[in-house]
mmCIF file of C-alpha atoms in Angstrom:
data_model
loop_
_atom_site.group_PDB
_atom_site.id
_atom_site.type_symbol
_atom_site.label_atom_id
_atom_site.label_comp_id
_atom_site.label_asym_id
_atom_site.label_seq_id
_atom_site.Cartn_x
_atom_site.Cartn_y
_atom_site.Cartn_z
ATOM 1 C CA MET A 22 -69.577 -3.785 -27.551
ATOM 2 C CA ASP A 23 -67.114 -5.003 -30.199
ATOM 3 C CA ASN A 24 -65.219 -1.730 -29.728
ATOM 4 C CA GLU A 25 -64.978 -2.420 -26.023
ATOM 5 C CA GLN A 26 -63.835 -5.990 -26.616
ATOM 6 C CA GLY A 27 -61.289 -4.743 -29.124
ATOM 7 C CA LYS A 28 -59.954 -2.171 -26.619
ATOM 8 C CA ASP A 29 -59.848 -4.762 -23.907
ATOM 9 C CA LEU A 30 -57.995 -7.266 -26.054
ATOM 10 C CA TYR A 31 -55.559 -4.561 -27.272
ATOM 11 C CA GLN A 32 -54.762 -3.734 -23.587
ATOM 12 C CA LYS A 33 -54.077 -7.417 -22.905
ATOM 13 C CA VAL A 34 -51.812 -7.663 -25.957
ATOM 14 C CA LEU A 35 -50.113 -4.486 -24.826
ATOM 15 C CA ALA A 36 -49.573 -5.854 -21.310
ATOM 16 C CA VAL A 37 -47.952 -9.016 -22.698
ATOM 17 C CA THR A 38 -45.696 -7.023 -25.006
ATOM 18 C CA THR A 39 -44.679 -4.653 -22.274
ATOM 19 C CA ASP A 40 -43.198 -7.579 -20.389
ATOM 20 C CA PHE A 41 -40.741 -7.912 -23.208
ATOM 21 C CA LEU A 42 -40.405 -4.439 -24.785
ATOM 22 C CA GLY A 43 -41.157 -2.062 -21.897
ATOM 23 C CA PRO A 44 -41.829 1.550 -23.031
ATOM 24 C CA ALA A 45 -41.408 0.566 -26.657
ATOM 25 C CA ALA A 46 -44.307 -1.936 -26.449
ATOM 26 C CA GLU A 47 -47.115 0.369 -27.479
ATOM 27 C CA ARG A 48 -45.238 1.721 -30.517
ATOM 28 C CA PHE A 49 -44.176 -1.850 -31.496
ATOM 29 C CA ILE A 50 -47.568 -3.475 -31.229
ATOM 30 C CA SER A 51 -49.398 -0.578 -32.921
ATOM 31 C CA ARG A 52 -47.031 -0.765 -35.820
ATOM 32 C CA GLN A 53 -47.414 -4.560 -36.126
ATOM 33 C CA ILE A 54 -51.284 -4.345 -36.095
ATOM 34 C CA LYS A 55 -51.425 -1.467 -38.547
ATOM 35 C CA THR A 56 -48.830 -2.896 -40.946
ATOM 36 C CA HIS A 57 -49.776 -6.591 -40.960
ATOM 37 C CA LEU A 58 -53.470 -6.574 -40.048
ATOM 38 C CA ASN A 59 -54.394 -3.288 -41.753
ATOM 39 C CA LYS A 60 -56.538 -2.116 -38.847
ATOM 40 C CA ASP A 61 -56.482 0.187 -35.941
ATOM 41 C CA PRO A 62 -54.932 -1.373 -32.833
ATOM 42 C CA GLU A 63 -58.195 -1.194 -30.819
ATOM 43 C CA GLN A 64 -60.113 -3.042 -33.557
ATOM 44 C CA ILE A 65 -58.119 -6.234 -33.010
ATOM 45 C CA THR A 66 -60.161 -9.466 -32.415
ATOM 46 C CA THR A 67 -59.237 -12.883 -31.040
ATOM 47 C CA ASP A 68 -59.144 -14.180 -34.629
ATOM 48 C CA ASP A 69 -56.286 -11.827 -35.447
ATOM 49 C CA ILE A 70 -54.121 -13.066 -32.570
ATOM 50 C CA ALA A 71 -52.723 -16.118 -34.397
ATOM 51 C CA LYS A 72 -51.620 -14.059 -37.439
ATOM 52 C CA LEU A 73 -50.291 -11.334 -35.212
ATOM 53 C CA SER A 74 -48.278 -13.841 -33.206
ATOM 54 C CA GLU A 75 -46.577 -15.087 -36.396
ATOM 55 C CA TRP A 76 -45.460 -11.657 -37.350
ATOM 56 C CA ILE A 77 -44.395 -10.804 -33.851
ATOM 57 C CA LYS A 78 -42.368 -14.016 -33.706
ATOM 58 C CA VAL A 79 -40.386 -12.957 -36.819
ATOM 59 C CA ALA A 80 -39.868 -9.425 -35.395
ATOM 60 C CA ILE A 81 -38.747 -10.594 -31.959
ATOM 61 C CA ALA A 82 -36.392 -13.138 -33.417
ATOM 62 C CA LEU A 83 -34.513 -10.208 -35.084
ATOM 63 C CA LEU A 84 -34.238 -8.491 -31.699
ATOM 64 C CA THR A 85 -32.920 -11.301 -29.582
ATOM 65 C CA GLU A 86 -30.804 -14.403 -29.997
ATOM 66 C CA ASP A 87 -32.531 -16.096 -27.109
ATOM 67 C CA SER A 88 -35.029 -18.475 -28.626
ATOM 68 C CA GLN A 89 -36.644 -19.000 -25.206
ATOM 69 C CA ILE A 90 -37.757 -15.353 -25.154
ATOM 70 C CA VAL A 91 -39.210 -15.683 -28.638
ATOM 71 C CA ASP A 92 -41.128 -18.814 -27.630
ATOM 72 C CA ASP A 93 -42.357 -17.255 -24.341
ATOM 73 C CA PHE A 94 -43.611 -14.161 -26.169
ATOM 74 C CA THR A 95 -45.424 -16.221 -28.806
ATOM 75 C CA LYS A 96 -46.912 -18.559 -26.183
ATOM 76 C CA SER A 97 -48.230 -15.623 -24.108
ATOM 77 C CA MET A 98 -49.808 -14.050 -27.216
ATOM 78 C CA LEU A 99 -51.465 -17.307 -28.301
ATOM 79 C CA GLU A 100 -52.953 -17.739 -24.828
ATOM 80 C CA LEU A 101 -54.861 -14.519 -25.300
ATOM 81 C CA ALA A 102 -56.747 -16.099 -28.194
ATOM 82 C CA LYS A 103 -57.907 -18.910 -26.012
ATOM 83 C CA LYS A 104 -59.334 -16.584 -23.327
ATOM 84 C CA MET B 22 -11.365 33.811 -41.477
ATOM 85 C CA SER B 23 -11.381 30.092 -40.537
ATOM 86 C CA ILE B 24 -11.762 31.095 -36.869
ATOM 87 C CA GLY B 25 -14.712 33.287 -37.786
ATOM 88 C CA VAL B 26 -16.326 30.430 -39.674
ATOM 89 C CA HIS B 27 -15.662 28.149 -36.766
ATOM 90 C CA ILE B 28 -17.169 30.454 -34.211
ATOM 91 C CA TYR B 29 -20.213 31.045 -36.451
ATOM 92 C CA CYS B 30 -20.736 27.334 -37.024
ATOM 93 C CA THR B 31 -20.480 26.591 -33.340
ATOM 94 C CA TYR B 32 -22.941 29.395 -32.508
ATOM 95 C CA ARG B 33 -25.408 27.897 -35.001
ATOM 96 C CA ALA B 34 -24.989 24.474 -33.468
ATOM 97 C CA PHE B 35 -25.690 25.837 -29.970
ATOM 98 C CA THR B 36 -28.665 27.840 -31.221
ATOM 99 C CA GLU B 37 -30.317 25.436 -33.617
ATOM 100 C CA GLU B 38 -29.375 22.029 -32.386
ATOM 101 C CA PHE B 39 -29.343 22.492 -28.669
ATOM 102 C CA GLY B 40 -32.072 25.135 -28.633
ATOM 103 C CA ILE B 41 -30.027 27.585 -26.616
ATOM 104 C CA ASN B 42 -29.914 31.058 -28.076
ATOM 105 C CA ILE B 43 -26.821 32.499 -26.406
ATOM 106 C CA LEU B 44 -27.654 36.016 -27.468
ATOM 107 C CA ARG B 45 -31.275 35.922 -26.383
ATOM 108 C CA LEU B 46 -30.746 33.438 -23.573
ATOM 109 C CA SER B 47 -33.803 31.504 -24.661
ATOM 110 C CA MET B 48 -34.492 27.812 -25.276
ATOM 111 C CA LYS B 49 -36.667 26.127 -27.782
ATOM 112 C CA ASN B 50 -36.861 22.792 -29.531
ATOM 113 C CA THR B 51 -35.256 22.976 -32.953
ATOM 114 C CA LYS B 52 -32.781 20.667 -34.549
ATOM 115 C CA LEU B 53 -30.156 20.485 -37.254
ATOM 116 C CA SER B 54 -30.004 17.534 -39.632
ATOM 117 C CA THR B 55 -27.331 14.871 -39.094
ATOM 118 C CA LYS B 56 -25.513 16.105 -42.223
ATOM 119 C CA SER B 57 -25.367 19.618 -40.770
ATOM 120 C CA LEU B 58 -23.994 18.264 -37.491
ATOM 121 C CA LEU B 59 -21.440 16.244 -39.428
ATOM 122 C CA PHE B 60 -20.399 19.379 -41.387
ATOM 123 C CA LEU B 61 -20.047 21.292 -38.102
ATOM 124 C CA PHE B 62 -17.938 18.547 -36.647
ATOM 125 C CA LEU B 63 -15.680 18.400 -39.691
ATOM 126 C CA ILE B 64 -15.225 22.156 -39.458
ATOM 127 C CA HIS B 65 -14.000 21.710 -35.933
ATOM 128 C CA VAL B 66 -11.558 18.953 -36.970
ATOM 129 C CA VAL B 67 -10.222 20.959 -39.920
ATOM 130 C CA VAL B 68 -9.731 24.109 -37.836
ATOM 131 C CA TYR B 69 -7.962 22.084 -35.109
ATOM 132 C CA LEU B 70 -5.612 20.490 -37.667
ATOM 133 C CA CYS B 71 -4.915 23.899 -39.322
ATOM 134 C CA LEU B 72 -4.055 25.416 -35.975
ATOM 135 C CA ALA B 73 -1.925 22.418 -34.926
ATOM 136 C CA LEU B 74 0.028 22.330 -38.196
ATOM 137 C CA PHE B 75 0.239 26.054 -39.094
ATOM 138 C CA LEU B 76 0.611 27.854 -35.839
ATOM 139 C CA PRO B 77 4.294 28.425 -35.182
ATOM 140 C CA PRO B 78 5.690 26.115 -32.444
ATOM 141 C CA ASP B 79 6.935 27.445 -29.117
ATOM 142 C CA LYS B 80 10.670 27.960 -29.637
ATOM 143 C CA ALA B 81 11.397 27.723 -25.913
ATOM 144 C CA SER B 82 9.746 24.259 -25.806
ATOM 145 C CA LEU B 83 11.621 23.100 -28.898
ATOM 146 C CA ASP B 84 15.000 24.175 -27.333
ATOM 147 C CA ARG B 85 14.097 22.692 -23.926
ATOM 148 C CA TYR B 86 13.327 19.265 -25.374
ATOM 149 C CA ASN B 87 15.938 19.461 -28.172
ATOM 150 C CA ILE B 88 13.353 18.975 -30.925
ATOM 151 C CA ILE B 89 13.726 20.220 -34.538
ATOM 152 C CA GLY B 90 10.815 21.444 -36.631
ATOM 153 C CA SER B 91 9.964 18.212 -38.522
ATOM 154 C CA GLN B 92 10.078 16.180 -35.246
ATOM 155 C CA TYR B 93 7.709 18.667 -33.694
ATOM 156 C CA TYR B 94 5.147 18.164 -36.460
ATOM 157 C CA LEU B 95 5.464 14.398 -36.224
ATOM 158 C CA ILE B 96 4.686 14.672 -32.474
ATOM 159 C CA ILE B 97 1.721 16.899 -33.238
ATOM 160 C CA LEU B 98 0.328 14.335 -35.701
ATOM 161 C CA PHE B 99 1.014 11.569 -33.196
ATOM 162 C CA ILE B 100 -1.178 13.435 -30.650
ATOM 163 C CA ALA B 101 -3.778 14.800 -33.151
ATOM 164 C CA VAL B 102 -4.707 11.502 -34.875
ATOM 165 C CA PRO B 103 -5.842 9.560 -31.775
ATOM 166 C CA LEU B 104 -7.479 12.713 -30.472
ATOM 167 C CA ILE B 105 -9.505 13.169 -33.648
ATOM 168 C CA LEU B 106 -10.378 9.453 -33.492
ATOM 169 C CA ILE B 107 -11.715 9.915 -29.930
ATOM 170 C CA TRP B 108 -13.752 12.983 -31.062
ATOM 171 C CA SER B 109 -15.139 11.025 -34.014
ATOM 172 C CA ILE B 110 -16.206 8.162 -31.750
ATOM 173 C CA ALA B 111 -17.844 10.642 -29.418
ATOM 174 C CA PHE B 112 -19.633 12.311 -32.342
ATOM 175 C CA TYR B 113 -20.764 8.995 -33.724
ATOM 176 C CA GLY B 114 -22.191 7.897 -30.337
ATOM 177 C CA PHE B 115 -24.005 11.208 -29.939
ATOM 178 C CA VAL B 116 -25.492 11.085 -33.456
ATOM 179 C CA LYS B 117 -26.730 7.504 -32.972
ATOM 180 C CA PHE B 118 -28.293 8.336 -29.627
ATOM 181 C CA ARG B 119 -29.829 11.534 -30.951
ATOM 182 C CA SER B 120 -31.168 9.774 -34.010
ATOM 183 C CA TYR B 121 -32.916 7.058 -31.934
ATOM 184 C CA SER B 122 -34.362 9.453 -29.391
ATOM 185 C CA SER B 123 -35.640 11.891 -32.038
ATOM 186 C CA SER B 124 -37.355 8.944 -33.832
ATOM 187 C CA ILE B 125 -39.546 8.460 -30.740
ATOM 188 C CA ILE B 126 -39.758 12.106 -29.679
ATOM 189 C CA GLU B 127 -43.569 11.946 -29.468
ATOM 190 C CA SER B 128 -43.318 9.669 -26.391
ATOM 191 C CA LYS B 129 -42.259 10.423 -22.891
ATOM 192 C CA ASP B 130 -39.193 8.171 -22.998
ATOM 193 C CA GLY B 131 -38.180 9.738 -26.310
ATOM 194 C CA GLN B 132 -38.452 13.277 -24.916
ATOM 195 C CA ALA B 133 -36.414 12.325 -21.886
ATOM 196 C CA LEU B 134 -33.719 10.491 -23.811
ATOM 197 C CA TYR B 135 -33.562 13.284 -26.457
ATOM 198 C CA ARG B 136 -32.620 15.820 -23.755
ATOM 199 C CA VAL B 137 -29.929 13.508 -22.421
ATOM 200 C CA SER B 138 -28.595 13.062 -25.909
ATOM 201 C CA GLN B 139 -28.424 16.909 -26.285
ATOM 202 C CA GLY B 140 -26.321 17.006 -23.155
ATOM 203 C CA LEU B 141 -23.957 14.364 -24.541
ATOM 204 C CA GLY B 142 -23.814 16.313 -27.767
ATOM 205 C CA PHE B 143 -22.496 19.330 -25.828
ATOM 206 C CA LEU B 144 -19.768 17.107 -24.415
ATOM 207 C CA ALA B 145 -19.007 15.605 -27.816
ATOM 208 C CA PHE B 146 -18.696 19.005 -29.529
ATOM 209 C CA GLY B 147 -16.983 20.431 -26.434
ATOM 210 C CA LEU B 148 -13.976 18.086 -26.892
ATOM 211 C CA PRO B 149 -12.766 19.573 -30.175
ATOM 212 C CA PHE B 150 -13.943 23.065 -29.288
ATOM 213 C CA SER B 151 -11.920 23.064 -26.054
ATOM 214 C CA SER B 152 -8.806 21.872 -27.863
ATOM 215 C CA ILE B 153 -9.186 24.600 -30.522
ATOM 216 C CA PHE B 154 -9.570 27.319 -27.872
ATOM 217 C CA SER B 155 -6.638 25.951 -25.914
ATOM 218 C CA SER B 156 -4.402 25.984 -29.031
ATOM 219 C CA LEU B 157 -5.431 29.589 -29.746
ATOM 220 C CA ALA B 158 -4.960 30.638 -26.096
ATOM 221 C CA ASN B 159 -1.509 29.039 -25.883
ATOM 222 C CA TYR B 160 -0.423 30.812 -29.118
ATOM 223 C CA TYR B 161 -1.702 34.263 -28.155
ATOM 224 C CA SER B 162 -0.226 33.849 -24.681
ATOM 225 C CA ARG B 163 3.185 33.452 -26.316
ATOM 226 C CA VAL B 164 2.600 36.342 -28.679
ATOM 227 C CA ASP B 165 1.403 38.632 -25.864
ATOM 228 C CA PRO B 166 2.248 37.310 -22.401
ATOM 229 C CA SER B 167 0.049 39.973 -20.719
ATOM 230 C CA MET B 168 -2.989 38.075 -22.243
ATOM 231 C CA SER B 169 -1.986 34.795 -20.591
ATOM 232 C CA GLU B 170 -3.974 35.069 -17.398
ATOM 233 C CA LEU B 171 -7.098 36.458 -19.125
ATOM 234 C CA LEU B 172 -6.984 33.635 -21.752
ATOM 235 C CA THR B 173 -6.510 30.955 -19.089
ATOM 236 C CA ILE B 174 -9.513 32.296 -17.115
ATOM 237 C CA LEU B 175 -11.563 32.531 -20.346
ATOM 238 C CA ASN B 176 -10.581 28.916 -21.212
ATOM 239 C CA SER B 177 -11.708 27.770 -17.815
ATOM 240 C CA TYR B 178 -15.061 29.533 -18.059
ATOM 241 C CA ILE B 179 -15.676 28.237 -21.564
ATOM 242 C CA SER B 180 -15.099 24.682 -20.270
ATOM 243 C CA LEU B 181 -17.491 25.534 -17.384
ATOM 244 C CA PHE B 182 -20.161 26.694 -19.856
ATOM 245 C CA ILE B 183 -19.770 23.529 -21.932
ATOM 246 C CA ALA B 184 -19.817 21.236 -18.963
ATOM 247 C CA GLY B 185 -22.664 23.195 -17.241
ATOM 248 C CA SER B 186 -24.860 23.086 -20.421
ATOM 249 C CA ALA B 187 -24.104 19.438 -20.986
ATOM 250 C CA TYR B 188 -24.844 18.240 -17.453
ATOM 251 C CA TYR B 189 -27.900 20.575 -17.137
ATOM 252 C CA LEU B 190 -29.454 19.101 -20.296
ATOM 253 C CA ALA B 191 -28.659 15.541 -19.255
ATOM 254 C CA TRP B 192 -30.123 16.218 -15.808
ATOM 255 C CA LYS B 193 -33.312 17.778 -17.306
ATOM 256 C CA GLY B 194 -33.683 14.723 -19.515
ATOM 257 C CA SER B 195 -33.094 12.299 -16.659
ATOM 258 C CA GLN B 196 -35.786 14.034 -14.576
ATOM 259 C CA LYS B 197 -38.304 13.314 -17.377
ATOM 260 C CA LEU B 198 -37.565 9.599 -17.040
ATOM 261 C CA ASP B 199 -39.847 9.695 -13.928
ATOM 262 C CA GLU B 200 -42.743 10.482 -16.290
ATOM 263 C CA VAL B 201 -42.252 7.334 -18.450
ATOM 264 C CA GLU B 202 -45.325 5.197 -18.081
ATOM 265 C CA GLY B 203 -44.899 2.010 -16.156
ATOM 266 C CA VAL B 204 -41.482 3.021 -14.837
ATOM 267 C CA GLU B 205 -40.999 3.637 -11.133
ATOM 268 C CA LEU B 206 -37.430 4.765 -10.665
ATOM 269 C CA LYS B 207 -36.119 2.839 -7.736
ATOM 270 C CA PRO B 208 -32.849 4.253 -6.331
ATOM 271 C CA VAL B 209 -30.074 1.727 -6.695
ATOM 272 C CA THR B 210 -28.041 1.777 -3.454
ATOM 273 C CA TRP B 211 -24.597 1.018 -4.847
ATOM 274 C CA ILE B 212 -24.996 3.685 -7.534
ATOM 275 C CA ASN B 213 -26.012 6.315 -5.010
ATOM 276 C CA VAL B 214 -23.136 5.272 -2.728
ATOM 277 C CA LEU B 215 -20.678 5.438 -5.625
ATOM 278 C CA THR B 216 -21.993 8.840 -6.722
ATOM 279 C CA GLY B 217 -21.661 10.134 -3.205
ATOM 280 C CA LEU B 218 -18.146 8.826 -2.874
ATOM 281 C CA ILE B 219 -17.025 10.372 -6.162
ATOM 282 C CA LEU B 220 -18.451 13.748 -5.136
ATOM 283 C CA LEU B 221 -16.809 13.419 -1.746
ATOM 284 C CA LEU B 222 -13.458 12.595 -3.406
ATOM 285 C CA ILE B 223 -13.646 15.625 -5.680
ATOM 286 C CA VAL B 224 -14.764 18.023 -3.001
ATOM 287 C CA GLY B 225 -12.177 16.616 -0.610
ATOM 288 C CA SER B 226 -9.412 17.173 -3.182
ATOM 289 C CA TYR B 227 -10.388 20.774 -3.673
ATOM 290 C CA VAL B 228 -10.666 21.488 0.096
ATOM 291 C CA TYR B 229 -7.246 19.873 0.616
ATOM 292 C CA VAL B 230 -5.661 21.974 -2.102
ATOM 293 C CA TYR B 231 -7.284 25.187 -0.886
ATOM 294 C CA LEU B 232 -6.074 24.556 2.634
ATOM 295 C CA THR B 233 -2.521 23.621 1.716
ATOM 296 C CA ASN B 234 -1.804 25.896 -1.240
ATOM 297 C CA PRO B 235 -4.674 28.137 -2.396
ATOM 298 C CA ALA B 236 -2.400 30.024 -4.766
ATOM 299 C CA THR B 237 -2.292 27.116 -7.179
ATOM 300 C CA LEU B 238 -6.009 27.318 -7.673
ATOM 301 C CA ALA B 239 -6.504 31.082 -7.239
ATOM 302 C CA VAL B 240 -4.027 32.187 -9.929
ATOM 303 C CA PRO B 241 -3.627 30.623 -13.346
ATOM 304 C CA ASP B 242 -0.018 31.840 -13.798
ATOM 305 C CA ARG B 243 2.100 29.133 -12.197
ATOM 306 C CA SER B 244 5.081 31.424 -11.678
ATOM 307 C CA ARG B 245 3.034 33.455 -9.200
ATOM 308 C CA THR B 246 2.633 32.347 -5.630
ATOM 309 C CA SER B 247 0.715 35.302 -4.309
ATOM 310 C CA TYR B 248 -2.907 36.116 -4.996
ATOM 311 C CA THR B 249 -5.369 38.805 -4.204
ATOM 312 C CA MET B 250 -8.613 38.234 -2.277
ATOM 313 C CA LEU B 251 -10.619 38.879 -5.443
ATOM 314 C CA GLU B 252 -8.700 36.160 -7.259
ATOM 315 C CA LEU B 253 -9.362 33.733 -4.422
ATOM 316 C CA VAL B 254 -13.066 34.588 -4.379
ATOM 317 C CA VAL B 255 -13.364 34.252 -8.153
ATOM 318 C CA SER B 256 -11.563 30.889 -7.947
ATOM 319 C CA ILE B 257 -13.843 29.649 -5.204
ATOM 320 C CA LEU B 258 -16.920 30.733 -7.163
ATOM 321 C CA ARG B 259 -15.685 28.970 -10.305
ATOM 322 C CA THR B 260 -14.985 25.811 -8.247
ATOM 323 C CA PHE B 261 -18.424 26.006 -6.654
ATOM 324 C CA LEU B 262 -20.088 26.345 -10.074
ATOM 325 C CA TYR B 263 -18.108 23.351 -11.318
ATOM 326 C CA LEU B 264 -19.199 21.320 -8.302
ATOM 327 C CA VAL B 265 -22.870 22.234 -8.928
ATOM 328 C CA THR B 266 -22.664 21.193 -12.617
ATOM 329 C CA TRP B 267 -20.849 17.968 -11.693
ATOM 330 C CA CYS B 268 -23.633 17.226 -9.174
ATOM 331 C CA LEU B 269 -26.163 17.629 -11.930
ATOM 332 C CA GLY B 270 -24.125 15.358 -14.169
ATOM 333 C CA LEU B 271 -23.766 12.635 -11.527
ATOM 334 C CA ILE B 272 -27.506 12.759 -10.737
ATOM 335 C CA ALA B 273 -28.255 12.400 -14.466
ATOM 336 C CA ALA B 274 -25.824 9.480 -14.788
ATOM 337 C CA SER B 275 -27.207 7.694 -11.742
ATOM 338 C CA LYS B 276 -30.793 8.241 -12.859
ATOM 339 C CA MET B 277 -30.023 6.724 -16.255
ATOM 340 C CA LEU B 278 -28.641 3.604 -14.455
ATOM 341 C CA SER B 279 -31.731 3.481 -12.186
ATOM 342 C CA TYR B 280 -33.968 3.736 -15.240
ATOM 343 C CA SER B 281 -32.151 0.830 -16.898
ATOM 344 C CA ASN B 282 -32.611 -1.140 -13.649
ATOM 345 C CA SER B 283 -36.295 -0.208 -13.076
ATOM 346 C CA VAL B 284 -37.693 -0.287 -16.628
ATOM 347 C CA GLN B 285 -39.867 -3.151 -17.817
ATOM 348 C CA GLY B 286 -39.210 -5.348 -20.796
ATOM 349 C CA ILE B 287 -36.551 -8.110 -20.937
ATOM 350 C CA ILE B 288 -35.417 -7.128 -24.465
ATOM 351 C CA TYR B 289 -35.742 -3.355 -23.934
ATOM 352 C CA LYS B 290 -33.885 -3.574 -20.633
ATOM 353 C CA LYS B 291 -30.880 -5.267 -22.217
ATOM 354 C CA ALA B 292 -30.641 -2.615 -24.899
ATOM 355 C CA VAL B 293 -31.115 0.423 -22.650
ATOM 356 C CA ARG B 294 -28.510 -0.934 -20.236
ATOM 357 C CA PHE B 295 -25.778 -0.345 -22.846
ATOM 358 C CA LEU B 296 -27.067 3.199 -23.242
ATOM 359 C CA ALA B 297 -27.191 3.890 -19.466
ATOM 360 C CA ILE B 298 -23.735 2.411 -18.757
ATOM 361 C CA GLY B 299 -22.425 4.446 -21.695
ATOM 362 C CA VAL B 300 -23.923 7.657 -20.393
ATOM 363 C CA PHE B 301 -22.598 6.954 -16.895
ATOM 364 C CA CYS B 302 -19.103 6.225 -18.233
ATOM 365 C CA VAL B 303 -19.056 9.394 -20.416
ATOM 366 C CA ILE B 304 -20.275 11.723 -17.642
ATOM 367 C CA LEU B 305 -18.030 10.267 -14.954
ATOM 368 C CA SER B 306 -14.933 10.346 -17.206
ATOM 369 C CA SER B 307 -15.690 13.901 -18.274
ATOM 370 C CA ILE B 308 -16.066 15.019 -14.645
ATOM 371 C CA PHE B 309 -12.797 13.396 -13.665
ATOM 372 C CA THR B 310 -10.967 14.943 -16.715
ATOM 373 C CA GLN B 311 -12.303 18.383 -15.876
ATOM 374 C CA SER B 312 -11.421 18.081 -12.242
ATOM 375 C CA LEU B 313 -7.857 17.007 -13.031
ATOM 376 C CA GLN B 314 -7.481 19.848 -15.545
ATOM 377 C CA LEU B 315 -8.651 22.311 -12.913
ATOM 378 C CA LEU B 316 -6.326 20.885 -10.346
ATOM 379 C CA GLY B 317 -3.576 20.846 -12.995
ATOM 380 C CA ASN B 318 -1.689 23.719 -11.418
ATOM 381 C CA PHE B 319 -1.474 21.786 -8.139
ATOM 382 C CA PHE B 320 -0.366 18.555 -9.800
ATOM 383 C CA SER B 321 2.206 20.229 -12.061
ATOM 384 C CA ASN B 322 4.625 20.365 -9.168
ATOM 385 C CA LEU B 323 4.181 16.677 -8.509
ATOM 386 C CA ASN B 324 4.083 14.570 -11.693
ATOM 387 C CA LEU B 325 2.704 16.328 -14.819
ATOM 388 C CA SER B 326 3.399 13.395 -17.136
ATOM 389 C CA GLY B 327 1.476 11.021 -14.849
ATOM 390 C CA ILE B 328 -1.503 13.411 -14.869
ATOM 391 C CA LEU B 329 -1.353 13.690 -18.640
ATOM 392 C CA GLN B 330 -1.399 9.893 -18.942
ATOM 393 C CA LEU B 331 -4.391 9.790 -16.612
ATOM 394 C CA ILE B 332 -6.220 12.343 -18.734
ATOM 395 C CA ALA B 333 -5.421 10.232 -21.800
ATOM 396 C CA VAL B 334 -6.917 7.127 -20.050
ATOM 397 C CA LEU B 335 -10.013 9.177 -19.213
ATOM 398 C CA LEU B 336 -10.344 10.332 -22.817
ATOM 399 C CA VAL B 337 -10.244 6.635 -23.875
ATOM 400 C CA ALA B 338 -12.931 5.926 -21.234
ATOM 401 C CA ILE B 339 -15.029 8.668 -22.717
ATOM 402 C CA SER B 340 -14.755 7.051 -26.157
ATOM 403 C CA ILE B 341 -15.648 3.646 -24.745
ATOM 404 C CA GLY B 342 -18.686 5.278 -23.140
ATOM 405 C CA TYR B 343 -19.795 6.736 -26.465
ATOM 406 C CA ILE B 344 -19.244 3.261 -28.157
ATOM 407 C CA LEU B 345 -21.611 1.757 -25.586
ATOM 408 C CA ILE B 346 -24.110 4.570 -26.210
ATOM 409 C CA ALA B 347 -23.960 3.868 -29.930
ATOM 410 C CA LEU B 348 -24.460 0.113 -29.343
ATOM 411 C CA GLY B 349 -27.386 0.756 -27.003
ATOM 412 C CA ALA B 350 -28.971 3.277 -29.424
ATOM 413 C CA ASN B 351 -28.611 0.799 -32.336
ATOM 414 C CA LYS B 352 -30.260 -2.018 -30.325
ATOM 415 C CA LEU B 353 -33.148 0.311 -29.297
ATOM 416 C CA GLN B 354 -33.507 1.565 -32.911
ATOM 417 C CA LYS B 355 -33.872 -2.059 -34.060
ATOM 418 C CA ILE B 356 -36.968 -2.355 -31.766
ATOM 419 C CA GLU B 357 -38.449 0.755 -33.394
ATOM 420 C CA ASP B 358 -37.693 -0.582 -36.856
ATOM 421 C CA ALA B 359 -38.957 -4.172 -36.302
#
């Protein structure tokens, strides 16, 4: 069941990331989860979302000068933790 | 010996980097390191400079323009330096694009973009290679005038091979963009209209020239005005092959732009747009340059210096295209490194 929830959550995280990074989303989010959370992407839980959002915020800020995009991305990620 | 080294190095590049074994006519995925590619590129530059500086100048040209030896070598350097700069920019853009696409080669978009980068690599290496062959062809034509026609035809078919390989690889890569997940390539009307107009313009130019003065395209020797049926057929075949390769190139260029329009991801889209516009610019400029060079015989009676200036502008456009490619590849690489 946890595995299924993890997969489901990962797909939602991926969907949010795809809106910003397109085909690079899967590679980006897998890398962030493996590097900063030390787990496989599909083992992610809602408790991890806050920490992941912080790391993603830093990474996205390096990719764009538009602070609105950074805020929108972070906000979309944090909303996943509430669901 | 330097020519032999150059030919060997170019053969190795074609075989190992682009996966095309000329002798066995087979293709496979292998690649050279960036250092090897840089070494090959530098060999091309050195060979070109050696030929430019050490081949004896055409005495008839020196007398016609009243130029002495030292002035001639200054003019050579004046032409060679910006030319080498343009080649270097093209090489840099290609290497950056290749580096990015090979870093994501496991994925569908990586495989597609890697093929496109291989095509651009052919164009990038083709620039110095064509200049080297032209220098040699001009020299040997002076030494043995009976070789002139053969060397001109050979030059034209080598350019056709380079262009054909480049546009074929770019087209193959662009076809794979359809397979990228989440991307539904929507044809962009203005791009398709522009591509169609360009093709119409080029085909129209050739038809016009063939109808008004076929000798200028059928025979490479400008002093001749008569031609045999075989020469005309060979010329038409060569033109047809060029038109086919240019079609492939234009399809690849327009698909890249469609991809940048259709792909998801606000940040990714901005980065890939640089790449797509760069690819479009390089392919379009290359096609125009090649078509002007092929029609050179026709235009030589009109205003050769104007055509040469136009070719120079197109070469600058090619280098701008490669700069955009490098910028796009750098932005995309940052996403992969973040």
